[in-house]
PDB file of C-alpha atoms in Angstrom:
ATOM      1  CA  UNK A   1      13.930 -69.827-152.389  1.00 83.00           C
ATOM      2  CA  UNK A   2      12.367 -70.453-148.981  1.00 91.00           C
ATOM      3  CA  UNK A   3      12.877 -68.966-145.585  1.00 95.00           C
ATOM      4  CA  UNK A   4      11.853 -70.985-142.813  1.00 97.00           C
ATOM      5  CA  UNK A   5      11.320 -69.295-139.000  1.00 97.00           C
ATOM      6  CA  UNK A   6      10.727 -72.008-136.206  1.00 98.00           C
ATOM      7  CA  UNK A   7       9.199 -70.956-132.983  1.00 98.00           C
ATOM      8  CA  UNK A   8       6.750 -72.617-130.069  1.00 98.00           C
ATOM      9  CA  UNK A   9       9.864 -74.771-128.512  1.00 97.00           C
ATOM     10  CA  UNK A  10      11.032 -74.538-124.839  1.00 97.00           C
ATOM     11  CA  UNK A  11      11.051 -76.654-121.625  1.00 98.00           C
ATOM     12  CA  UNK A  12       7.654 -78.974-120.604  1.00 98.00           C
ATOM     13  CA  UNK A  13       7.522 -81.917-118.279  1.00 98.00           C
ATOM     14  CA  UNK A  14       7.417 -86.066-119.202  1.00 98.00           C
ATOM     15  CA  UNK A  15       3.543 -86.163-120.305  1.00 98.00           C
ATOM     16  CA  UNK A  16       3.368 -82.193-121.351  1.00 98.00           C
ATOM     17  CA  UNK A  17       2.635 -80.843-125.148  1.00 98.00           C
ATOM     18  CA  UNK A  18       3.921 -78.619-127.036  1.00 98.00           C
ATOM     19  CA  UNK A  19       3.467 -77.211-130.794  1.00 98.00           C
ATOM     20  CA  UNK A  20       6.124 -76.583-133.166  1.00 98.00           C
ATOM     21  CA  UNK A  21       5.365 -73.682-135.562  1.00 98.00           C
ATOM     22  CA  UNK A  22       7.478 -73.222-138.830  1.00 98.00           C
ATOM     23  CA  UNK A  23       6.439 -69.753-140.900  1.00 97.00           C
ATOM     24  CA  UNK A  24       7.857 -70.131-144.185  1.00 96.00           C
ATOM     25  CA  UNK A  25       8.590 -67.136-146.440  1.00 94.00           C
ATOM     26  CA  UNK A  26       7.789 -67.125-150.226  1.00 78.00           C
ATOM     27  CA  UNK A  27       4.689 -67.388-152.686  1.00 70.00           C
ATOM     28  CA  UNK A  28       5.106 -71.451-153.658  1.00 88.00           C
ATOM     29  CA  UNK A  29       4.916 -72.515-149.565  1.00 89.00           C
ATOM     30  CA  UNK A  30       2.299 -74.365-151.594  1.00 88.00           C
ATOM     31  CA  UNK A  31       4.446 -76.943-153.736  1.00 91.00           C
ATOM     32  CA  UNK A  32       6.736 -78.013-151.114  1.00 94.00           C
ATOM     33  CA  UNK A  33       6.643 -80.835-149.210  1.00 96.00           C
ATOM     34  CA  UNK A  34       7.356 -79.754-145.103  1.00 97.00           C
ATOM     35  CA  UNK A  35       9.359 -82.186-142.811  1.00 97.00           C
ATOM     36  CA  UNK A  36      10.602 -81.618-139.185  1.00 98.00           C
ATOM     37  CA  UNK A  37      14.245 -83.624-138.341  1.00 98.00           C
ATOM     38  CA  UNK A  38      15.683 -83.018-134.340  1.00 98.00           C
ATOM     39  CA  UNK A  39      19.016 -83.397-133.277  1.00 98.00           C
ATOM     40  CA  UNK A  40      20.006 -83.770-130.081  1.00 97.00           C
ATOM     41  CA  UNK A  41      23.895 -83.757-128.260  1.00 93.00           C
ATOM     42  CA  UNK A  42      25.884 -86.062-130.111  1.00 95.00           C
ATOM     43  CA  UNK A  43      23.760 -87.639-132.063  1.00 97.00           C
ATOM     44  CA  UNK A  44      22.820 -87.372-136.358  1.00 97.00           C
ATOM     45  CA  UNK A  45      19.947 -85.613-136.729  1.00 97.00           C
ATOM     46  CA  UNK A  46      16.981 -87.814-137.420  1.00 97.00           C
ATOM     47  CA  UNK A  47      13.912 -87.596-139.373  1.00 98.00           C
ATOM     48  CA  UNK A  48      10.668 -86.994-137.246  1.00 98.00           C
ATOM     49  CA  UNK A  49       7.895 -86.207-139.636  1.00 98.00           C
ATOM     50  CA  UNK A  50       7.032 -85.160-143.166  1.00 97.00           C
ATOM     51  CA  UNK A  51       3.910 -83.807-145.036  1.00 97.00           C
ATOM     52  CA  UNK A  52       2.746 -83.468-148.629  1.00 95.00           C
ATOM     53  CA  UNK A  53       2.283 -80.430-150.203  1.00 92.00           C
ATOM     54  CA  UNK A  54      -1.571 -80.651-149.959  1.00 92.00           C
ATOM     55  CA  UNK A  55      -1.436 -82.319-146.630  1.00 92.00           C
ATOM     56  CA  UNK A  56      -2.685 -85.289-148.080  1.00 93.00           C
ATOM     57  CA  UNK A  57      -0.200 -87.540-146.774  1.00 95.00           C
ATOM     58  CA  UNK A  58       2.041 -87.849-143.968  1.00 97.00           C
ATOM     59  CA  UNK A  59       4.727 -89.548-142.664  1.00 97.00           C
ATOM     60  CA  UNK A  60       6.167 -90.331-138.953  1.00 97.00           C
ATOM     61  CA  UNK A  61       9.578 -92.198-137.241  1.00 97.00           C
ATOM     62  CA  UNK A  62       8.236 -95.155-135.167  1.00 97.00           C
ATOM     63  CA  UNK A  63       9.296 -93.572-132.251  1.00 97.00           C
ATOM     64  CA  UNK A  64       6.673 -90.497-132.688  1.00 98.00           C
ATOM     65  CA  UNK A  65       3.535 -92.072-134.375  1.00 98.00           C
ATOM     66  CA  UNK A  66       0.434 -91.828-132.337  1.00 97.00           C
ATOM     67  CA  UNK A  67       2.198 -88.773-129.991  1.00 98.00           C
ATOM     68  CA  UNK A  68       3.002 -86.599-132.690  1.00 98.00           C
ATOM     69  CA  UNK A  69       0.381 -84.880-135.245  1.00 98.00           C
ATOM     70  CA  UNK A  70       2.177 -82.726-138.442  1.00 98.00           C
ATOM     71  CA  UNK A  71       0.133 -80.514-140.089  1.00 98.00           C
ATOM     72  CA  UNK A  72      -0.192 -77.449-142.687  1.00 97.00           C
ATOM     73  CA  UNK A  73      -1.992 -74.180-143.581  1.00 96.00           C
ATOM     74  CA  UNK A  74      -0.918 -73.300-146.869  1.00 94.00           C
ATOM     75  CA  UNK A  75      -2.770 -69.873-146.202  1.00 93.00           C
ATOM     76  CA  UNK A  76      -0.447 -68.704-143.609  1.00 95.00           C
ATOM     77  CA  UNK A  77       2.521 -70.868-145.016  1.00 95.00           C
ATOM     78  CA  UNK A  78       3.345 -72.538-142.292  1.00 97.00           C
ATOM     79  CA  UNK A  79       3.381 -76.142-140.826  1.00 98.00           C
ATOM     80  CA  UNK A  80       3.404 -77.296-137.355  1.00 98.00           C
ATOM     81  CA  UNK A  81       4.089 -80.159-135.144  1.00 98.00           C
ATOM     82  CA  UNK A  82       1.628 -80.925-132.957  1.00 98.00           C
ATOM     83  CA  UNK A  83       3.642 -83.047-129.525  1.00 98.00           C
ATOM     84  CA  UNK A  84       1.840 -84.625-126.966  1.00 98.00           C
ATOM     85  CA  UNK A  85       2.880 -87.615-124.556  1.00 98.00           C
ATOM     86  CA  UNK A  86       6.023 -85.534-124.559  1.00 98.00           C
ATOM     87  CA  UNK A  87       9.112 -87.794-122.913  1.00 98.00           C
ATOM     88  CA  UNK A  88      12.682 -87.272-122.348  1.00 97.00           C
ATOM     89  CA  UNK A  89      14.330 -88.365-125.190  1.00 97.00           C
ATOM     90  CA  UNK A  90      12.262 -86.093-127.296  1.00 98.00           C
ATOM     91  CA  UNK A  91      14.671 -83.473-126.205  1.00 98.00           C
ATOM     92  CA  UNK A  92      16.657 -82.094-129.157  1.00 98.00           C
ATOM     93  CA  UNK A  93      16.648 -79.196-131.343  1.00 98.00           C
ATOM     94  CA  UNK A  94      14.002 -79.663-133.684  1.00 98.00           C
ATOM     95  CA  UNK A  95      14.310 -78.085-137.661  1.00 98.00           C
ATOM     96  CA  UNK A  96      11.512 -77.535-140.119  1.00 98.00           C
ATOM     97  CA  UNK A  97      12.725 -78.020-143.810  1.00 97.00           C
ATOM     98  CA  UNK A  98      11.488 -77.774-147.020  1.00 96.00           C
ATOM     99  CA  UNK A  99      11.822 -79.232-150.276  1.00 94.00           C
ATOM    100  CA  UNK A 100       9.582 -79.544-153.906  1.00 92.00           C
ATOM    101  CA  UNK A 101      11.317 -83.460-155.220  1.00 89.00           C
ATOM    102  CA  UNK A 102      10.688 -85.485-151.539  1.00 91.00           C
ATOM    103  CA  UNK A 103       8.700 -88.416-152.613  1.00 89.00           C
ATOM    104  CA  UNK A 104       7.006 -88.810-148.674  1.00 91.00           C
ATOM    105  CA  UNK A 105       7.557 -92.760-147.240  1.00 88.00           C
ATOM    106  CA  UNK A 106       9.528 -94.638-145.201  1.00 85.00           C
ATOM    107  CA  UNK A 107      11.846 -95.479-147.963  1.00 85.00           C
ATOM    108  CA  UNK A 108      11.806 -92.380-150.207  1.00 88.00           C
ATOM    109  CA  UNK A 109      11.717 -89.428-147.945  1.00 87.00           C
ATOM    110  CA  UNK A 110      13.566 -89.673-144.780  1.00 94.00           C
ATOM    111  CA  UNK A 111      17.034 -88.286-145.272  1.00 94.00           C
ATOM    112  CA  UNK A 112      17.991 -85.118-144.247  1.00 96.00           C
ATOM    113  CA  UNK A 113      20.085 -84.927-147.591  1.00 95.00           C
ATOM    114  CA  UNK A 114      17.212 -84.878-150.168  1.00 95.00           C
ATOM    115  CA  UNK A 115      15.851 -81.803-148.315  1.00 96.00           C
ATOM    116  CA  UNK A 116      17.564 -78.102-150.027  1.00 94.00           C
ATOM    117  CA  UNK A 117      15.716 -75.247-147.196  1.00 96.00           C
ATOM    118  CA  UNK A 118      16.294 -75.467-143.119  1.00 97.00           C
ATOM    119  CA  UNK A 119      15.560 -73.431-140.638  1.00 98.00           C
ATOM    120  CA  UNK A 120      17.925 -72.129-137.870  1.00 97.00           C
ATOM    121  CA  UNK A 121      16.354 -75.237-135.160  1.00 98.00           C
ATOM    122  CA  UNK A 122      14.391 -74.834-132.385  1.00 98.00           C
ATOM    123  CA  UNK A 123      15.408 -76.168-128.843  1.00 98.00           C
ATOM    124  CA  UNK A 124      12.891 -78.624-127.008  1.00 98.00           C
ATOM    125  CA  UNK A 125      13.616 -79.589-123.673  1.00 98.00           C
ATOM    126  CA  UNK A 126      11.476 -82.563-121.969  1.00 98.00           C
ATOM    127  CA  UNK A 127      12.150 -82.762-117.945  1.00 97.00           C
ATOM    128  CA  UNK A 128      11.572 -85.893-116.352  1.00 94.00           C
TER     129      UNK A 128
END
């Protein structure tokens, strides 16, 4: 099993950055492939990013690519989510969750359903 911990959210202007954190508990942090989803008010909650267990590949929602940068440090076991250009629909609460069977790509690993761990969700507030 795997315990996930978000932290690093909070409130940051149009054009402000912030970085996600997600410490993940457990010895196999190593074999499981990371993703952040965010959900905000009345709305499904919708894939952002996900990364391979070696960080060898990634993937991003249109809407993020070239703003947002996900990462991992098998080390410390955790991943992060690196968000610049920040704008005001990027307000949502964000979740890191885990899984070992996500085949990453736009087609294969996008659902929240084919993920098993979540953690508790982070708030991220973007002020115009």
């Amino acid at each position: 099993q795997v315990q996930l911990v978000e932290s690093g959210g909070g409130l940051v202007q149009a054009g402000g950055s912030l970085r996600l954190s997600c410490a993940a508990s457990g010895r196999t942090f190593s074999r499981y492939v990371m993703g952040w989803f965010r959900q905000a008010p009345g709305k499904e909650r919708e894939f952002v990013a996900a990364i391979s267990w070696s960080g060898g590949s990634t993937d991003y929602v249109d809407s993020v690519k070239g703003r947002f940068t996900i990462s991992r440090d098998n080390a410390k076991s955790t991943v992060y989510l690196q968000m610049n250009s920040l704008k005001p629909e990027d307000t949502a609460v964000y979740y890191c969750a885990a899984d070992r069977g996500v085949v990453i790509g736009p087609r294969t690993g996008r659902s929240p359903r084919l993920y098993d761990y979540w953690g508790q969700g982070i708030q991220v507030t973007v002020s115009s």
